[in-house]
Coordinates of C-alpha atoms and ligand atoms in Angstrom, one line a residue:
Chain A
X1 CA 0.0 0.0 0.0
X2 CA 1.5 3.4 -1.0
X3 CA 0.9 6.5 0.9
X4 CA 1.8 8.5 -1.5
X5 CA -1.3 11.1 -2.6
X6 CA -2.4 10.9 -5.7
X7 CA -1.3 13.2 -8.6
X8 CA -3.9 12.8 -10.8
X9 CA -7.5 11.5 -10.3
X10 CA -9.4 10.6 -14.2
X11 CA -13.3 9.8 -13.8
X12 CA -15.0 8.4 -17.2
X13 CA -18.6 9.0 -17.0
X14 CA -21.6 8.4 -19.6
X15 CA -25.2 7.8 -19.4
X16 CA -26.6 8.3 -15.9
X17 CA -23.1 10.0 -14.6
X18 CA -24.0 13.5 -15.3
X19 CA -25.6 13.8 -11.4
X20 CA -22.8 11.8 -9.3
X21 CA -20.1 14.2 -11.6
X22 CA -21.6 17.6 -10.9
X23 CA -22.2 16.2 -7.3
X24 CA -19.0 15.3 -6.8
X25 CA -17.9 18.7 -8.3
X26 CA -19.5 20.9 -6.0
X27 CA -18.4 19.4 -3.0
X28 CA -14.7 19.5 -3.8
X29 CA -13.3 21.7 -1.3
X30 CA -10.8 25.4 -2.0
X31 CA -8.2 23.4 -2.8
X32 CA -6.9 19.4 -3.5
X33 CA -3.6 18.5 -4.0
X34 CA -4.3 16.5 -7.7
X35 CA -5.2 17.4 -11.1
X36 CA -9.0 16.1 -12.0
X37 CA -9.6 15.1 -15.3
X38 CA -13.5 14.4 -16.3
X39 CA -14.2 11.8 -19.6
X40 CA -17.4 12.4 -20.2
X41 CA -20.0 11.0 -23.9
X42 CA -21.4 14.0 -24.7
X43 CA -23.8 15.5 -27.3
X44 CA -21.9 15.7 -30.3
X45 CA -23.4 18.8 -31.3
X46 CA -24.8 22.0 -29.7
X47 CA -24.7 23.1 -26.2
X48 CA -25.1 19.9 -23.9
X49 CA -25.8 19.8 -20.1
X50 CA -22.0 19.7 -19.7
X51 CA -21.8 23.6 -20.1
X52 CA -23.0 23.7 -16.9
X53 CA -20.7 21.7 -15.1
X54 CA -18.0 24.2 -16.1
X55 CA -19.3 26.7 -13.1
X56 CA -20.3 23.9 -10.8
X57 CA -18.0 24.6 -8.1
X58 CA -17.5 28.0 -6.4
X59 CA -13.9 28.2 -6.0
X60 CA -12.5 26.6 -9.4
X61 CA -13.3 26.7 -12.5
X62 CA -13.3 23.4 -14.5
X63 CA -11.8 24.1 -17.6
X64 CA -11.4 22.3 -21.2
X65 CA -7.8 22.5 -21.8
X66 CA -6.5 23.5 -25.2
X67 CA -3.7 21.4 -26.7
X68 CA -0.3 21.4 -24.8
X69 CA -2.0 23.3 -21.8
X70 CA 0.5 22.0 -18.4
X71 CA -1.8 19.5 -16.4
X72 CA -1.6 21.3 -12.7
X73 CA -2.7 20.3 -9.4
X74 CA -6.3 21.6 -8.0
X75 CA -7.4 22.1 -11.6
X76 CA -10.7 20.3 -12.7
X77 CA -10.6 19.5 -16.7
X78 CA -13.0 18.6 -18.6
X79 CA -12.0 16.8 -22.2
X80 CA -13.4 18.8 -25.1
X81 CA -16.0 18.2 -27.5
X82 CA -15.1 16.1 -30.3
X83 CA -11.7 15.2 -29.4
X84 CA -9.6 12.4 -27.2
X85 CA -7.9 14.0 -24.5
X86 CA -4.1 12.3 -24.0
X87 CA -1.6 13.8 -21.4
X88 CA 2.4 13.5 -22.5
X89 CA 5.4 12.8 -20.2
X90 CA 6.5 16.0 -19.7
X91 CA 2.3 16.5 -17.8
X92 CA 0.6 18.3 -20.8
X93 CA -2.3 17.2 -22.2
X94 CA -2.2 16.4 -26.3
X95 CA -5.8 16.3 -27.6
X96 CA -6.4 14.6 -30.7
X97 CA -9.0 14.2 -33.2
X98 CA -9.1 10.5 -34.5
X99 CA -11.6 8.3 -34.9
X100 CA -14.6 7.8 -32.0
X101 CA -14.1 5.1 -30.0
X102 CA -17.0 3.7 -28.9
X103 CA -18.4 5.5 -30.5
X104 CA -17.4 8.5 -28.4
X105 CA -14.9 11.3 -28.4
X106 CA -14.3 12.1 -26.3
X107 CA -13.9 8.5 -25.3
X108 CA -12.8 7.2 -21.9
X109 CA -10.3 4.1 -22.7
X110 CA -7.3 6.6 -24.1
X111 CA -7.2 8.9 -21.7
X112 CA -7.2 6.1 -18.5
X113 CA -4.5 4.7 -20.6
X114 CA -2.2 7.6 -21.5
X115 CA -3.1 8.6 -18.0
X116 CA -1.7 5.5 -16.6
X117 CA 1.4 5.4 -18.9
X118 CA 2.7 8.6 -17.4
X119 CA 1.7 8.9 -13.9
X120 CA 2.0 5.5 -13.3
X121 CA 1.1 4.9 -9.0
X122 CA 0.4 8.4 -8.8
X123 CA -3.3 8.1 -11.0
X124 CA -6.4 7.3 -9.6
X125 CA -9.1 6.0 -12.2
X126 CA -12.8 5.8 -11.6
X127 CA -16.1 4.6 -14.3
X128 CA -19.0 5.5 -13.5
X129 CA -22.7 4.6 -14.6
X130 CA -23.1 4.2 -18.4
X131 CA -24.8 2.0 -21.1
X132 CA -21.3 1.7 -23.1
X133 CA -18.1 -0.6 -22.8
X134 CA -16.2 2.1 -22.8
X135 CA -13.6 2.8 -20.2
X136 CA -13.0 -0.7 -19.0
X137 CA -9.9 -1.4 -21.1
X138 CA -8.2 1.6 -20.1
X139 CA -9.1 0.9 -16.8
X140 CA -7.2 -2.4 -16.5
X141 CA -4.3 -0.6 -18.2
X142 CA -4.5 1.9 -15.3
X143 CA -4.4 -1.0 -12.9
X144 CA -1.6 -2.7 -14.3
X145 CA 0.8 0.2 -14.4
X146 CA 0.2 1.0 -10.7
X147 CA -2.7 2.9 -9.9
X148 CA -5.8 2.9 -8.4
X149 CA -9.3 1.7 -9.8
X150 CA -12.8 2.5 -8.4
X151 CA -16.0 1.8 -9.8
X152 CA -19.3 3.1 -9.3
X153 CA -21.0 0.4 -7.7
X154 CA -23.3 -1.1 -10.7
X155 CA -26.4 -1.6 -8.2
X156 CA -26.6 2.1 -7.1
X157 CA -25.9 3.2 -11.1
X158 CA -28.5 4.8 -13.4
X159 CA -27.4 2.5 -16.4
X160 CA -25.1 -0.5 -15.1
X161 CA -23.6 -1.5 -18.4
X162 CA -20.7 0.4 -17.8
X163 CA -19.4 -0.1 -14.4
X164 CA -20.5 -4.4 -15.0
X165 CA -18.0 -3.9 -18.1
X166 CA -15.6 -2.4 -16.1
X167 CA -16.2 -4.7 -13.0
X168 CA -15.4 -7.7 -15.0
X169 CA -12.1 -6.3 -16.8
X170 CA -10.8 -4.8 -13.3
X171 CA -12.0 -7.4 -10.5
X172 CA -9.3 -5.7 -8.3
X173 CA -11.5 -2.1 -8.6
X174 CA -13.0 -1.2 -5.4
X175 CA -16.6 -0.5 -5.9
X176 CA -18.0 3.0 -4.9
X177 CA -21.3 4.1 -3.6
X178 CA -21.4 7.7 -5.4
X179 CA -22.2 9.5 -2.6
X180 CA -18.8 8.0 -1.3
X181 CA -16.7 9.5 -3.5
X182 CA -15.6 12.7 -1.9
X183 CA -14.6 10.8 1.2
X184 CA -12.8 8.5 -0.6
X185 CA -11.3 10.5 -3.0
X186 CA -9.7 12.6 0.2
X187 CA -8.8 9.3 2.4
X188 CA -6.7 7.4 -0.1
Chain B
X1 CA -12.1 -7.0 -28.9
X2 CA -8.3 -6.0 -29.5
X3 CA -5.3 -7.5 -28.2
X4 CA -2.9 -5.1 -26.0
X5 CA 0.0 -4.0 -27.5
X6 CA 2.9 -3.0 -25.2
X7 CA 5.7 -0.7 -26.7
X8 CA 8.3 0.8 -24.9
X9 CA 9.3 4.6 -25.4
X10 CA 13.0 3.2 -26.9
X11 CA 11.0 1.0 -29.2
X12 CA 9.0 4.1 -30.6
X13 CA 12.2 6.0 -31.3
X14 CA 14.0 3.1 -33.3
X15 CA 10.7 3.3 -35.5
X16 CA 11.1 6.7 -35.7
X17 CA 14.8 6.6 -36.7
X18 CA 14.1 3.7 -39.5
X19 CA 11.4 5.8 -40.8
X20 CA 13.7 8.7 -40.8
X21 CA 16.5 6.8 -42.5
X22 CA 14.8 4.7 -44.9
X23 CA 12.2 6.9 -46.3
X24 CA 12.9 10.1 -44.6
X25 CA 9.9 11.2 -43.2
X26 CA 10.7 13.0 -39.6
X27 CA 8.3 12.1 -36.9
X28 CA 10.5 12.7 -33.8
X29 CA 8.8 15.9 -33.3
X30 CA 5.3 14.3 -33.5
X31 CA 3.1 14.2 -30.2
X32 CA 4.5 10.9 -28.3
X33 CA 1.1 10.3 -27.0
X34 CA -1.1 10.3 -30.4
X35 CA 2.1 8.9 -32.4
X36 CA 2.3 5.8 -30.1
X37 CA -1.4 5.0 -30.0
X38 CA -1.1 5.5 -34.1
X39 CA 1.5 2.8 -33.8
X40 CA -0.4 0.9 -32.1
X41 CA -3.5 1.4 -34.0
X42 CA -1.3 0.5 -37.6
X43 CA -0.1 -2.8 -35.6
X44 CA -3.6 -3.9 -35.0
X45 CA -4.8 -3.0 -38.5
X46 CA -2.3 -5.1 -40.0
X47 CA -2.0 -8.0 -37.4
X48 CA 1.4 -7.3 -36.5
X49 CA 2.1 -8.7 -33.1
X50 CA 5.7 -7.5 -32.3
X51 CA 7.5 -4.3 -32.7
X52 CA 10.3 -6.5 -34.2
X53 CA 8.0 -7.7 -36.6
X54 CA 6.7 -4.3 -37.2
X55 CA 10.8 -2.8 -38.2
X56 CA 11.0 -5.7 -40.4
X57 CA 7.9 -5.0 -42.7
X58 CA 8.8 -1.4 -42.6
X59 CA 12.4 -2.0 -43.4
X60 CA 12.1 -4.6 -46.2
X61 CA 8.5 -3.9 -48.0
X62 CA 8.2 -0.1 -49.5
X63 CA 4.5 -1.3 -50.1
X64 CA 4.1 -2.3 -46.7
X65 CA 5.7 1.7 -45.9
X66 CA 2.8 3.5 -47.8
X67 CA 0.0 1.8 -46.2
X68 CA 1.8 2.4 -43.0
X69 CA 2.2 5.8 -43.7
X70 CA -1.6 6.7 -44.9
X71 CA -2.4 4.8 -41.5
X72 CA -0.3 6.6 -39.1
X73 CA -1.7 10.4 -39.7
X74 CA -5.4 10.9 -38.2
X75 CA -7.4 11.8 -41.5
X76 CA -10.9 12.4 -39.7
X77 CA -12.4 15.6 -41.4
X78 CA -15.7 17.0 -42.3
X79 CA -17.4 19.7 -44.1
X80 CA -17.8 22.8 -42.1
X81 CA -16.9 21.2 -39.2
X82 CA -17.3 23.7 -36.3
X83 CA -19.9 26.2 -37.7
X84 CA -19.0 28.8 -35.8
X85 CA -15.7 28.8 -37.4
X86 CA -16.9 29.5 -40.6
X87 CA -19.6 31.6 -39.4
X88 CA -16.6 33.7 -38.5
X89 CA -14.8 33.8 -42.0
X90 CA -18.3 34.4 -43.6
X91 CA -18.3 38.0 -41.5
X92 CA -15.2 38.4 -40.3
X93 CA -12.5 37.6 -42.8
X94 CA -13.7 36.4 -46.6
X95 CA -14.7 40.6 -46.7
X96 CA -11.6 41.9 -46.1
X97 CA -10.0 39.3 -48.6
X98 CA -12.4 41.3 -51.3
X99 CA -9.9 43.7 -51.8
X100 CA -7.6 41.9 -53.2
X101 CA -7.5 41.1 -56.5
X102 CA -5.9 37.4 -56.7
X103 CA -7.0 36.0 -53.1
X104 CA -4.4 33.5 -52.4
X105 CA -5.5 30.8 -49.7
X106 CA -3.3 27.7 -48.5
X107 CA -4.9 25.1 -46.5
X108 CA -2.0 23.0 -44.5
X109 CA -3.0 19.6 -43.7
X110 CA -6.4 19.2 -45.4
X111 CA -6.7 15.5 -45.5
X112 CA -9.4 14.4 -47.7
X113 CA -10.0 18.1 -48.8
X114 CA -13.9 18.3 -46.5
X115 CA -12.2 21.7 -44.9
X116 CA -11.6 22.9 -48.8
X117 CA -14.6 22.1 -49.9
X118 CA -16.8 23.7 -47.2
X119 CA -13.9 27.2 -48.2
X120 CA -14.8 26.6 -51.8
X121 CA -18.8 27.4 -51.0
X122 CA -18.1 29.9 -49.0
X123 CA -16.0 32.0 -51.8
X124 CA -18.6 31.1 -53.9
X125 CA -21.7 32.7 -51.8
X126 CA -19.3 35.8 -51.6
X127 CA -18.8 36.1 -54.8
X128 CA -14.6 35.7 -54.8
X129 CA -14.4 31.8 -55.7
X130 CA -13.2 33.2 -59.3
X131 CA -10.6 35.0 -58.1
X132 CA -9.1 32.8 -55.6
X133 CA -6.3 29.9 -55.9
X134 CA -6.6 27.6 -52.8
X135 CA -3.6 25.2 -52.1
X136 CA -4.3 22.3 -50.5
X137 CA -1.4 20.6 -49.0
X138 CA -1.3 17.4 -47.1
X139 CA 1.6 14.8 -45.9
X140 CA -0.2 12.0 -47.1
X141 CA -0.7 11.5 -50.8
X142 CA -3.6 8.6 -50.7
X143 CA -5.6 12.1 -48.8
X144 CA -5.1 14.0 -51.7
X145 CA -5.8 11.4 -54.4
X146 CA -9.0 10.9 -52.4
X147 CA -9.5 15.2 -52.3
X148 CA -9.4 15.1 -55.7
X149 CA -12.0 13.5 -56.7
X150 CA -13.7 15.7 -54.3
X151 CA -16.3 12.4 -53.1
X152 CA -17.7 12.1 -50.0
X153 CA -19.7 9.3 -48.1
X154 CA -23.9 10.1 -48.6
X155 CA -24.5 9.5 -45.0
X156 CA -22.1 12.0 -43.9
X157 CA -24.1 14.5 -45.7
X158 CA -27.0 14.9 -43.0
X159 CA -24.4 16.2 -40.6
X160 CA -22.8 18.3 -43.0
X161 CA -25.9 20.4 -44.1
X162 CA -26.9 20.6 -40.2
X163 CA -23.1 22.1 -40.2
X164 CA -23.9 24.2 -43.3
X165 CA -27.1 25.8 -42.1
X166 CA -25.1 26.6 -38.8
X167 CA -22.4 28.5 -40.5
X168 CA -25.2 30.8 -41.7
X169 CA -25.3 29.2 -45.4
X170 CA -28.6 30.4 -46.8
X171 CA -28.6 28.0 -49.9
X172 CA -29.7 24.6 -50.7
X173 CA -26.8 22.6 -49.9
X174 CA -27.6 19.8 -51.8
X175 CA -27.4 21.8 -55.0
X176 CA -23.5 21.6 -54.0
X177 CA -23.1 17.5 -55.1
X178 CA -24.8 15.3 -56.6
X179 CA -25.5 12.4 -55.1
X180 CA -25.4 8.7 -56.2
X181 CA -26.2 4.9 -54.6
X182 CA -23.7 5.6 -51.4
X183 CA -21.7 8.8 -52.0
X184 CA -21.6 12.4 -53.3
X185 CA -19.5 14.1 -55.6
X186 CA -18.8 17.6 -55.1
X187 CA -19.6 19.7 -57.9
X188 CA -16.3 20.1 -59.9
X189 CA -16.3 23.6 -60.8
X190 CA -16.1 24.5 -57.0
X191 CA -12.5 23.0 -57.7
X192 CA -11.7 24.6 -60.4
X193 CA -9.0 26.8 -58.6
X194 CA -8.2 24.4 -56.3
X195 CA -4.5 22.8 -56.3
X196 CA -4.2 19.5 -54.3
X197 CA -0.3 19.3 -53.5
X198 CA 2.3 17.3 -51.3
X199 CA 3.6 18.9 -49.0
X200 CA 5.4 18.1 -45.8
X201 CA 5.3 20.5 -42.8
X202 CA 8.0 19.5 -40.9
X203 CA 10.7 19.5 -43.9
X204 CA 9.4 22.0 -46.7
X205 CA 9.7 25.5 -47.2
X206 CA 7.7 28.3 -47.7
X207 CA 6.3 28.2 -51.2
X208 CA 3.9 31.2 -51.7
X209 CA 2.6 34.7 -50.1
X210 CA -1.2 33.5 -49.1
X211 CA -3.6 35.9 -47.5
X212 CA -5.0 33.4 -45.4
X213 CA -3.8 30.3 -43.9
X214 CA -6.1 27.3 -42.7
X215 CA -4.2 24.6 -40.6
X216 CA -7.0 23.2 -38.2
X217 CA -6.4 19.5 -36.1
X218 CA -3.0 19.3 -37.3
X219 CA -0.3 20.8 -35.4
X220 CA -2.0 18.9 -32.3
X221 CA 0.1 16.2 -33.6
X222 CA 3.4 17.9 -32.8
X223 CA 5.1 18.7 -30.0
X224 CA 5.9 22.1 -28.9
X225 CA 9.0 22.9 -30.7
X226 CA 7.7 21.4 -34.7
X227 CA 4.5 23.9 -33.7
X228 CA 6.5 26.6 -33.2
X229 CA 8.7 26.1 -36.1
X230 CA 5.7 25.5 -38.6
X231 CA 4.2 28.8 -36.7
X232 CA 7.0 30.4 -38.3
X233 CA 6.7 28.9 -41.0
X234 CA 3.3 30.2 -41.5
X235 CA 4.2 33.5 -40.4
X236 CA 6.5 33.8 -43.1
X237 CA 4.3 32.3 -45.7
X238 CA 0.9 35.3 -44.9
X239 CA 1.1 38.7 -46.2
X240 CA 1.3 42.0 -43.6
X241 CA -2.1 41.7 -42.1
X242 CA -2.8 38.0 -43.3
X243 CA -5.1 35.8 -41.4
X244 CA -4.1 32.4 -40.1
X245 CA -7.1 29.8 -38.4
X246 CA -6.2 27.0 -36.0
X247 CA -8.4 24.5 -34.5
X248 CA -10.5 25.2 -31.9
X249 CA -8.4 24.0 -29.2
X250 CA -5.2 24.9 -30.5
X251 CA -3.7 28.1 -29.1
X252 CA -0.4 30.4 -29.3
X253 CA -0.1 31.3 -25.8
X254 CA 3.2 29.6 -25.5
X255 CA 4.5 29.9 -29.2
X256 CA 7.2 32.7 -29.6
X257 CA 5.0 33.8 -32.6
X258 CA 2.5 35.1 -30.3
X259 CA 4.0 38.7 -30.1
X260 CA 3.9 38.9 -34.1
X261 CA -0.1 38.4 -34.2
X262 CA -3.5 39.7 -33.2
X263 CA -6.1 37.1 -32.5
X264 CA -9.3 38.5 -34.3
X265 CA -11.6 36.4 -32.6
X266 CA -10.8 34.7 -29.8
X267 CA -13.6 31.6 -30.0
X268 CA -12.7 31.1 -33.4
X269 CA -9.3 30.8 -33.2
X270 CA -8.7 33.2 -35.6
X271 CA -5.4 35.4 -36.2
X272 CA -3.8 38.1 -38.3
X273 CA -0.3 38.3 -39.0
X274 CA 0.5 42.2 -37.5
X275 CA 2.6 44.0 -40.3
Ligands
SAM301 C1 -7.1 15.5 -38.4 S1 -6.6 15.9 -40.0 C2 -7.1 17.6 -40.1 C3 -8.0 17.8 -41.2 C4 -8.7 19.2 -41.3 N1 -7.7 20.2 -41.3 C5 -9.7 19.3 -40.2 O1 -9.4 20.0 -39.2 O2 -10.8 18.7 -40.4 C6 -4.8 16.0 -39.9 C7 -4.1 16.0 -41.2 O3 -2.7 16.5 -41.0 C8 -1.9 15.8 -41.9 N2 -0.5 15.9 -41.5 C9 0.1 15.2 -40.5 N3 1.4 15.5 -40.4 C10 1.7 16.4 -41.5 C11 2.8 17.1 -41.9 N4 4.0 16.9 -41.3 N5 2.7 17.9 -43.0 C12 1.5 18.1 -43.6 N6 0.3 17.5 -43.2 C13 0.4 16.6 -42.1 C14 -2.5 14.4 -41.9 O4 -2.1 13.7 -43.1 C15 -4.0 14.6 -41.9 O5 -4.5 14.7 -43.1

């Protein structure tokens, strides 16, 4: 068991997450010591409810990164519209604009796995509710470099698709009631 | 479901060097992150199961190369993708190119030529298509060839006139291609002008004076230094007071350019080249 805090936390969301996210977002307190990232299946066109998670929480603003934007502690990011959100070595993020996955993009599995390849221990991942297999792959990937996997727990999800998926990839994942996750997120 | 492919950081620069020495395309400047999962992605596409295996297609079968190579750079386009974009050019800056008399345009990485197209229509509603030369360069020839023929899938089109209408288009798209069983082809004389070259950002030189330059979804591909050198490039390549549009999330905040432009509209990504 490490003690070292985490550096980065990455939560892949889609149908059914939208509540336990912007939940989750205004609780977060002044100021955390790791960089949030939020995967979230969005509308692909046209303004979506995810606008409004961008002012969800009084003291920070989440933010969608532009490309090469320096990954910092205490920031909440949200991956943009229409693209895959990848972070580099030297902690930037790199977004690119291949093909869905999942039909997604953003879509969950390559940024849990780019996430994983560079921070290694130090990332936290967690999939919440959703009617999609996305995440679960990257999730596992995540694992096996050294981090740490939660999963909403698929009983108290809106659509259970999702976390199962995820559930049977990572078996080590501890599941999550979402009301939880603060707590947890701060006592790891 | 696909197989896991592990690659090692060293194991992505020897591909890069064989690529470099062999056929001498230079990708050490690319984006490690996208490059690698484009590795990846090429492995699984061609069943290749071992990075060795992978350096000794590459090394020994040129054919094996090009597919390689058309594989590697992320080709996803469409037609006026991000409306609000265009919607910007339509008031913003396809006016102020009216006062030239030869409008010179150069779109850099166009892939298969949908970002052209939707530039061709717009010169067209304004009136300037006649008087405009577009170049329309990309790394990857099998985009251009594709360009060319200027055909697109039908069931993209949906999307694409939704995109249309957005951008404040105020004609009957449709009357733009003609459709048959599962694809379009654009109407020809809205390419008339339009020269569909090879060109290679990271390697070749300036080649014209343009008054505008389009290079959207591309330079998201490199890595801080190659965007800053083809910034320069581009800065070299626009007239005093030329426009340049990046993508949407693209920005120059940390580019030694930034000094040497105005951004014209912020959401847009839009800039003009001060004098
Ligand atoms: C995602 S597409 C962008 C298409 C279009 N501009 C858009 O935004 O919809 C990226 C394109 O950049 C091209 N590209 C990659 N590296 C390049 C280079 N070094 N020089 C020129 N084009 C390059 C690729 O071949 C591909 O067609």
């Amino acid at each position: 068991m490490s003690h070292a805090l985490p550096e980065i936390v990455v939560i892949g969301g889609s149908a059914g997450s939208f509540p336990v996210v912007s939940k989750l977002i205004e609780q977060l307190p002044e100021t955390f010591s790791f960089a949030l990232i939020l995967v979230m299946h969005r509308q692909k066109s046209g303004l979506s409810e995810m606008d409004k998670v961008l002012s969800l929480n009084k003291y920070t603003k989440v933010i969608e990164p532009n490309d090469k934007d320096q990954i910092v502690p205490n920031q909440i990011y949200l991956a943009p519209q229409n693209y895959h959100l990848l972070v580099e070595n030297d902690r930037t993020f790199s977004l690119d604009y291949s093909e869905t996955i999942h039909y997604s993009r953003p879509s969950i599995d390559p940024t849990f796995e780019s996430v994983a390849d560079v921070y290694g221990q130090q990332a936290v991942g967690l999939l919440l509710s959703g009617s999609n297999t996305d995440g679960a792959r990257g999730l596992a990937h995540l694992v096996q470099m050294g981090g740490k996997a939660f999963i909403q727990d698929p009983s108290l999800s809106e659509f259970s698709i999702m976390p199962l998926t995820g559930l049977k990839q990572v078996p080590e994942a501890t599941l999550i009631n979402p009301s939880e996750i603060i707590n947890c997120l701060f006592s790891l | 479901m696909n197989e896991w492919i592990d690659i090692l950081p060293e194991q992505i620069d020897d591909i890069i060097q064989l690529i470099r020495e062999q056929y001498g395309y230079d990708f050490g400047d690319y984006s490690r992150a996208s490059f690698t999962r484009r590795v990846k992605h090429c492995m699984q596409a061609a069943s290749v199961k071992t990075i060795y295996d992978l350096q000794h297609h590459l090394l020994n079968e040129p054919s094996f190369f090009n597919w390689f190579l058309q594989t590697l750079t992320v080709n996803v386009t469409e037609m006026f993708r991000d409306p609000l974009f265009y919607k910007a050019l339509r008031e913003t800056v396809i006016p102020r190119l009216a006062s030239y008399p030869i409008i010179k345009i150069w779109h850099a990485g166009c892939a298969t030529g949908e970002e052209v197209f939707s530039m061709a229509i717009l010169l067209k509603e304004a009136g300037l298509l006649e008087r405009t030369r577009i170049y329309a360069t990309d790394l990857n020839p099998a985009n251009l060839e594709k360009a060319r023929k200027g055909i697109m899938p039908l069931n993209a089109m949906k999307e694409y006139t939704a995109n249309y209408i957005r951008s404040g288009g105020m004609e009957e798209f449709s009357s733009y291609y003609e459709a048959k069983r599962d694809h379009v082809i654009l109407d020809s004389s809205l390419l008339k002008n339009v020269l569909f070259s090879q060109h290679n950002l990271v390697t070749d030189q300036v080649f014209n004076e343009f008054q505008l330059i389009c290079c959207r979804n591309v330079l998201i591909y490199f890595n801080k230094t190659l965007q800053n050198r083809v910034l320069h490039l581009f800065y070299d390549s626009l007239v005093p007071l030329g426009y340049m549009a990046l993508g949407m999330k693209e920005s120059l905040l940390f580019m030694d350019v930034r000094p040497k432009f105005d951004s014209i509209k912020d959401d847009a990504k839009i800039f003009r080249r001060k004098n």
